[in-house]
CSV table of C-alpha atoms in Angstrom, one decimal:
chain,number,residue,atom,x,y,z
A,5,MET,CA,19.4,-14.5,-12.4
A,6,LYS,CA,15.6,-14.7,-12.0
A,7,THR,CA,14.0,-12.2,-9.7
A,8,GLN,CA,12.8,-14.9,-7.3
A,9,GLU,CA,16.3,-16.2,-6.9
A,10,ARG,CA,18.0,-13.0,-5.8
A,11,ALA,CA,19.9,-13.3,-2.7
A,12,PHE,CA,19.1,-11.2,0.4
A,13,ASP,CA,22.5,-9.5,0.6
A,14,GLY,CA,23.8,-6.1,1.5
A,15,ALA,CA,23.1,-4.7,-1.9
A,16,ALA,CA,19.4,-5.6,-1.6
A,17,THR,CA,18.5,-4.3,1.8
A,18,PRO,CA,18.7,-0.7,3.1
A,19,LEU,CA,19.4,-2.0,6.6
A,20,VAL,CA,22.9,-2.5,8.0
A,21,SER,CA,23.6,-5.9,9.5
A,22,ALA,CA,22.8,-4.9,13.1
A,23,GLY,CA,19.5,-3.4,12.0
A,24,LYS,CA,18.6,-6.5,10.0
A,25,THR,CA,19.3,-8.7,13.0
A,26,ILE,CA,16.9,-6.7,15.1
A,27,GLU,CA,14.3,-6.8,12.3
A,28,GLU,CA,14.6,-10.6,12.0
A,29,GLN,CA,14.3,-11.0,15.8
A,30,SER,CA,11.1,-8.9,15.7
A,31,PHE,CA,9.7,-11.0,12.9
A,32,CYS,CA,10.4,-14.2,15.0
A,33,ILE,CA,8.6,-12.7,17.9
A,34,ILE,CA,5.6,-11.7,15.8
A,35,ASP,CA,5.5,-15.3,14.3
A,36,ALA,CA,5.5,-16.8,17.8
A,37,GLU,CA,2.9,-14.5,19.2
A,38,MET,CA,0.6,-14.8,16.2
A,39,GLY,CA,0.7,-18.6,16.2
A,40,PRO,CA,-1.2,-20.5,13.5
A,41,HIS,CA,-3.0,-18.5,10.9
A,42,ASP,CA,-4.5,-18.9,7.4
A,43,PHE,CA,-2.4,-16.4,5.5
A,44,PRO,CA,-0.5,-17.7,2.5
A,45,PRO,CA,3.3,-17.0,2.8
A,46,ASP,CA,3.2,-14.0,0.5
A,47,GLN,CA,0.3,-12.4,2.2
A,48,TRP,CA,1.8,-13.1,5.6
A,49,SER,CA,4.9,-11.1,4.5
A,50,ILE,CA,2.7,-8.1,4.2
A,51,VAL,CA,0.7,-8.6,7.4
A,52,ARG,CA,3.8,-9.3,9.4
A,53,ARG,CA,5.5,-6.1,8.2
A,54,VAL,CA,2.4,-4.1,9.1
A,55,ILE,CA,2.4,-5.6,12.6
A,56,HIS,CA,6.1,-4.9,12.8
A,57,THR,CA,5.5,-1.2,11.9
A,58,THR,CA,2.6,-0.7,14.2
A,59,GLY,CA,3.3,-3.1,17.1
A,60,ASP,CA,-0.3,-4.1,16.8
A,61,LEU,CA,-1.2,-7.8,16.2
A,62,GLU,CA,-4.9,-6.8,15.7
A,63,PHE,CA,-4.0,-5.8,12.2
A,64,ALA,CA,-3.9,-9.5,11.3
A,65,ARG,CA,-7.7,-9.6,12.0
A,66,LEU,CA,-8.5,-6.3,10.2
A,67,ILE,CA,-6.4,-6.5,7.1
A,68,ARG,CA,-8.0,-7.7,3.8
A,69,ILE,CA,-5.9,-8.7,0.8
A,70,HIS,CA,-7.5,-9.4,-2.6
A,71,PRO,CA,-6.5,-12.8,-3.9
A,72,LEU,CA,-4.8,-11.2,-6.9
A,73,ALA,CA,-3.3,-8.2,-5.0
A,74,VAL,CA,0.2,-9.6,-4.4
A,75,LYS,CA,0.6,-10.9,-8.0
A,76,ALA,CA,-0.8,-7.7,-9.5
A,77,GLY,CA,1.2,-5.4,-7.2
A,78,CYS,CA,4.5,-7.2,-7.8
A,79,ALA,CA,4.0,-7.3,-11.5
A,80,ALA,CA,3.3,-3.6,-11.6
A,81,LEU,CA,6.4,-2.8,-9.5
A,82,ARG,CA,8.6,-4.9,-11.6
A,83,GLN,CA,7.4,-3.0,-14.7
A,84,GLY,CA,8.4,0.3,-13.1
A,85,ALA,CA,4.9,1.5,-12.4
A,86,ALA,CA,4.5,4.8,-10.6
A,87,ILE,CA,3.1,4.9,-7.1
A,88,VAL,CA,0.5,7.6,-6.6
A,89,VAL,CA,0.1,8.5,-2.9
A,90,ASP,CA,-2.2,10.8,-0.9
A,91,THR,CA,0.4,12.5,1.3
A,92,ARG,CA,4.1,13.4,1.5
A,93,MET,CA,4.1,11.3,4.7
A,94,VAL,CA,3.9,8.2,2.5
A,95,GLN,CA,6.3,9.5,0.0
A,96,VAL,CA,9.1,10.3,2.5
A,97,GLY,CA,8.5,7.1,4.3
A,98,LEU,CA,9.3,4.9,1.3
A,99,SER,CA,12.9,3.6,1.2
A,100,PRO,CA,14.9,5.1,-1.7
A,101,THR,CA,16.9,1.9,-1.9
A,102,ARG,CA,13.8,-0.2,-2.5
A,103,LEU,CA,12.3,2.3,-5.0
A,104,GLN,CA,15.6,2.1,-7.0
A,105,TRP,CA,15.2,-1.6,-7.5
A,106,PHE,CA,12.7,-1.1,-10.3
A,107,GLY,CA,12.8,2.7,-10.7
A,108,ASN,CA,9.3,3.3,-9.3
A,109,ALA,CA,8.5,7.0,-9.1
A,110,VAL,CA,6.3,8.3,-6.2
A,111,VAL,CA,3.8,11.0,-7.1
A,112,VAL,CA,1.9,13.2,-4.6
A,113,PRO,CA,-0.9,14.8,-6.6
A,114,ALA,CA,-2.0,17.0,-3.7
A,115,SER,CA,1.3,18.9,-3.8
A,116,GLN,CA,0.9,19.9,-7.5
A,117,ALA,CA,0.1,23.4,-8.6
A,118,GLY,CA,-3.5,24.5,-8.8
A,119,VAL,CA,-4.9,21.8,-6.6
A,120,ARG,CA,-5.8,24.2,-3.8
A,121,GLU,CA,-7.7,26.5,-6.2
A,122,THR,CA,-9.6,23.5,-7.7
A,123,ALA,CA,-10.5,22.3,-4.2
A,124,GLU,CA,-11.8,25.7,-3.2
A,125,LYS,CA,-13.8,26.1,-6.4
A,126,GLU,CA,-15.4,22.7,-6.3
A,127,GLY,CA,-15.9,22.4,-2.6
A,128,LEU,CA,-13.6,19.4,-2.2
A,129,THR,CA,-10.8,18.4,0.0
A,130,ARG,CA,-7.3,18.9,-1.5
A,131,SER,CA,-6.9,15.2,-1.7
A,132,ALA,CA,-10.1,14.6,-3.5
A,133,ALA,CA,-9.5,17.5,-5.9
A,134,ALA,CA,-6.0,16.2,-6.6
A,135,PHE,CA,-7.1,12.6,-7.4
A,136,ARG,CA,-10.0,13.8,-9.5
A,137,ARG,CA,-7.5,15.4,-11.9
A,138,LEU,CA,-5.7,12.1,-12.5
A,139,GLY,CA,-8.3,10.3,-14.6
A,140,THR,CA,-6.8,7.8,-17.0
A,141,THR,CA,-3.3,8.3,-15.6
A,142,LEU,CA,-4.4,5.9,-12.8
A,143,ASN,CA,-4.6,3.0,-15.3
A,144,GLY,CA,-2.0,0.4,-14.5
A,145,ILE,CA,-0.3,2.2,-11.6
A,146,ILE,CA,-0.4,1.6,-7.9
A,147,VAL,CA,-2.5,3.9,-5.7
A,148,ALA,CA,-1.6,4.1,-2.0
A,149,VAL,CA,-3.8,6.1,0.4
A,150,GLY,CA,-2.8,6.2,4.0
A,151,ASN,CA,-4.3,9.3,5.4
A,152,ALA,CA,-7.1,10.8,3.3
A,153,PRO,CA,-10.3,8.8,2.9
A,154,THR,CA,-11.6,11.4,0.4
A,155,ALA,CA,-8.7,10.4,-1.9
A,156,LEU,CA,-9.8,6.8,-1.6
A,157,LEU,CA,-13.4,7.7,-2.2
A,158,GLU,CA,-12.4,9.7,-5.3
A,159,THR,CA,-10.3,6.7,-6.5
A,160,LEU,CA,-13.4,4.5,-6.1
A,161,ARG,CA,-15.6,7.0,-8.0
A,162,ILE,CA,-13.1,7.1,-10.9
A,163,MET,CA,-12.8,3.3,-11.0
A,164,HIS,CA,-16.6,2.9,-10.9
A,165,ASP,CA,-17.8,5.8,-13.2
A,166,GLU,CA,-14.9,6.1,-15.6
A,167,ARG,CA,-13.9,2.4,-15.7
A,168,ILE,CA,-10.3,3.3,-14.8
A,169,ARG,CA,-8.2,0.3,-13.6
A,170,PRO,CA,-5.2,0.8,-11.4
A,171,ALA,CA,-3.0,-2.3,-11.0
A,172,LEU,CA,-3.5,-2.2,-7.2
A,173,VAL,CA,-5.1,0.0,-4.6
A,174,VAL,CA,-3.6,0.1,-1.1
A,175,GLY,CA,-6.4,1.9,0.8
A,176,VAL,CA,-5.6,2.2,4.5
A,177,PRO,CA,-6.6,5.7,5.6
A,178,VAL,CA,-6.9,6.1,9.4
A,179,GLY,CA,-9.5,8.1,11.1
A,180,PHE,CA,-13.0,8.6,12.4
A,181,VAL,CA,-14.8,10.3,9.5
A,182,GLN,CA,-15.3,8.3,6.3
A,183,ALA,CA,-12.2,6.2,6.8
A,184,ASP,CA,-14.1,3.0,7.7
A,185,THR,CA,-16.8,3.4,5.0
A,186,ALA,CA,-14.2,4.2,2.3
A,187,LYS,CA,-12.2,1.1,3.2
A,188,GLU,CA,-15.3,-1.1,3.3
A,189,ALA,CA,-16.4,0.2,-0.1
A,190,LEU,CA,-12.9,-0.5,-1.5
A,191,TRP,CA,-13.1,-4.1,-0.2
A,192,GLN,CA,-16.5,-4.6,-1.8
A,193,PHE,CA,-15.1,-3.4,-5.2
A,194,GLN,CA,-13.5,-6.6,-6.2
A,195,ALA,CA,-13.0,-5.7,-9.8
A,196,VAL,CA,-9.6,-4.1,-8.9
A,197,PRO,CA,-7.0,-5.9,-6.6
A,198,SER,CA,-6.7,-4.1,-3.3
A,199,ILE,CA,-5.2,-4.2,0.2
A,200,THR,CA,-7.1,-2.5,3.0
A,201,VAL,CA,-7.6,-2.5,6.7
A,202,LEU,CA,-11.2,-2.5,7.9
A,203,GLY,CA,-12.3,-0.1,10.7
A,204,ARG,CA,-10.7,3.0,11.9
A,205,LYS,CA,-7.1,1.8,12.1
A,206,GLY,CA,-4.5,2.4,9.4
A,207,GLY,CA,-2.4,5.4,8.5
A,208,SER,CA,0.6,6.4,6.3
A,209,PRO,CA,3.0,4.1,8.2
A,210,VAL,CA,0.7,1.2,7.3
A,211,ALA,CA,0.6,2.2,3.6
A,212,VAL,CA,4.4,2.4,3.7
A,213,ALA,CA,4.7,-1.0,5.3
A,214,VAL,CA,2.5,-2.6,2.7
A,215,LEU,CA,4.5,-1.1,-0.2
A,216,HIS,CA,7.8,-2.1,1.3
A,217,ALA,CA,6.6,-5.7,1.7
A,218,LEU,CA,5.4,-5.7,-1.9
A,219,LEU,CA,8.7,-4.3,-3.1
A,220,GLU,CA,10.6,-7.0,-1.3
A,221,LEU,CA,8.3,-9.7,-2.7
A,222,ALA,CA,8.7,-8.3,-6.2
A,223,TYR,CA,12.5,-8.2,-5.8
A,224,GLY,CA,12.5,-11.9,-4.7
A,225,LEU,CA,13.2,-11.4,-1.0
A,226,GLY,CA,10.2,-13.4,0.0
A,227,PRO,CA,7.8,-16.2,-1.0
A,228,ALA,CA,6.2,-14.5,-4.0
């Protein structure tokens, strides 16, 4: 059976039927309150899940999705690409059931041995130090940053200076220092597909919502 034709049944979703009913009702409310929009169906699946997660319709105005982001992200997920994230908040927020669909591993570089020492030595944040060590391992994988703008800035440096090319960068760090500039820089770097949220809003829950939407699209539970 082709991926796009998989049925949305109990084996495919981590929600029990009552939870799925509530989720579907929520999506209907979001659709109604959002009204007409210009998002293609696959991109709307992502935007709607972000709104569902945050309860904030303003994300529809702030989110930016590269024209190739959905295709690139779904292809990488189907191939079992690893997902490199900036915090354990993103890691633990991801559904084990969804991750099992394609066997995608979730890696948190900041939790690895020696990162703290490297950060202290080089005067970096732990997130920046952790991502700096990744180098060519970022090629072809998915990067998701929900909390640490310095991790996103280091990813951008690696992509620019070392010509490293992740399959997709989900850059949605929240905050008041460097978050907005990091996300604007990501959006301007059109050589790599990305999904971001301009301004101060974002966060680990937003990164998780984007990844869940992409996993469902890759599995054939949506328009992609």
